[in-house]
Short mmCIF file of C-alpha atoms in Angstrom, two decimals:
data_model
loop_
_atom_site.label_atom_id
_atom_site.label_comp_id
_atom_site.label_asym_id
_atom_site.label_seq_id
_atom_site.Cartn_x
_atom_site.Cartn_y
_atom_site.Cartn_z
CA UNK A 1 -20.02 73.41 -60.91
CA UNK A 2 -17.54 76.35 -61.28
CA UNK A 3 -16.86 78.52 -63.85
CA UNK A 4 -14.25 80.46 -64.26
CA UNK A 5 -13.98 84.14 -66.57
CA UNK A 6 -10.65 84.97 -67.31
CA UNK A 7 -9.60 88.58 -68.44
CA UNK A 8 -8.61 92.01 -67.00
CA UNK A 9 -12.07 93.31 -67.03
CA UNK A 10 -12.11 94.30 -70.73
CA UNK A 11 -15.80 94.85 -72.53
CA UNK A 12 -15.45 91.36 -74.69
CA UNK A 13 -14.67 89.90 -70.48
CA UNK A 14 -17.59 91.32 -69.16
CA UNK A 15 -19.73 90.34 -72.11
CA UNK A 16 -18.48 86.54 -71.58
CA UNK A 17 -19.35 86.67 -67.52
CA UNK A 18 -23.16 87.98 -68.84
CA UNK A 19 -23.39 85.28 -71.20
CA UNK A 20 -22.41 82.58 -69.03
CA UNK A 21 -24.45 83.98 -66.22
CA UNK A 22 -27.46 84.03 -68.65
CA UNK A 23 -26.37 80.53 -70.03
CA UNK A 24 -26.17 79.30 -66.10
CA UNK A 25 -29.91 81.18 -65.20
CA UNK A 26 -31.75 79.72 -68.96
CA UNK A 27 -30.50 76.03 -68.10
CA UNK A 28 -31.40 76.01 -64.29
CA UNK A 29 -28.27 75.05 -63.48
CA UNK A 30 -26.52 75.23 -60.08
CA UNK A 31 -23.22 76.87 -60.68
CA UNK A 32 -20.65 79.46 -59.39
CA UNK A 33 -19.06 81.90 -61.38
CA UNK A 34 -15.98 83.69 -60.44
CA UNK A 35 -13.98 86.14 -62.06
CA UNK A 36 -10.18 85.67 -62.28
CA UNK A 37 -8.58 88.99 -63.41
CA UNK A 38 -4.88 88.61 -61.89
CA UNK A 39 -2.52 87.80 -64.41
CA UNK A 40 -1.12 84.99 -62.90
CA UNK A 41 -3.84 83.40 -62.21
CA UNK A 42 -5.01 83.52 -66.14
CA UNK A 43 -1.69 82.78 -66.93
CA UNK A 44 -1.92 79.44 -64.66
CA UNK A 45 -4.28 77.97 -67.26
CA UNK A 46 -1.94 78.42 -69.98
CA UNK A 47 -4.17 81.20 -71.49
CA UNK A 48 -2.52 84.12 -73.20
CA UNK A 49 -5.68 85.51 -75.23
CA UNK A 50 -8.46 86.82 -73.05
CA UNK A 51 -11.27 86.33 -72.64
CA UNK A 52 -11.54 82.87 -71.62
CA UNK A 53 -14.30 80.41 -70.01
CA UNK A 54 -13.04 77.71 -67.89
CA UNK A 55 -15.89 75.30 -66.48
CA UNK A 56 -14.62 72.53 -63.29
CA UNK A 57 -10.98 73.36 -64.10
CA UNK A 58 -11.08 72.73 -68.10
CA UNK A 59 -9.98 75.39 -70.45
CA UNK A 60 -13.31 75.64 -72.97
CA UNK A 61 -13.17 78.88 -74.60
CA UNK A 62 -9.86 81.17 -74.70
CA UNK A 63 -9.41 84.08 -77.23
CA UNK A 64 -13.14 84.73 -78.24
CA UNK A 65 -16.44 85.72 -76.67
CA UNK A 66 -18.70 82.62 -76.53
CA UNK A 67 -22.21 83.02 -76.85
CA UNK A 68 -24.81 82.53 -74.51
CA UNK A 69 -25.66 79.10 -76.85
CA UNK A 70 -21.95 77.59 -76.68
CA UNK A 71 -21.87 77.97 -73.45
CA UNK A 72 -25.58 75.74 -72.94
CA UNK A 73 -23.60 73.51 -74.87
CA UNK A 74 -20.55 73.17 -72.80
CA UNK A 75 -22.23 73.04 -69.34
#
């Protein structure tokens, strides 16, 4: 599984890479996250509000900070 942060490195992007890599460590998973922080590359996904969360290529989460619970949910 990959998942994908999108955003500059603003606080609310950092706080989303910590929740998913919480989310990722609580649920035992076996995932890679990776930062994406060029603007073409968030603009590739169609996203114009950052932060956003994409998990094996899917947009889930663009425009907010999810928490560590929504993203359990999604993955």
């Amino acid at each position: 599984m990959i998942i994908k942060v999108l955003g500059t490195g603003c606080k609310k992007c950092q706080k989303t890479e910590e929740n998913a890599r919480e989310a990722v460590k609580a649920l035992g998973i076996d995932a890679t996250i990776e930062k994406v922080e060029d603007v073409q590359g968030i603009m590739s996904y169609g996203v114009m509000a950052t932060p956003a969360l994409v998990i094996d290529e899917q947009v889930k989460v663009k425009g907010k900070v999810p928490t560590v619970e929504e993203i359990k949910a999604m993955l």
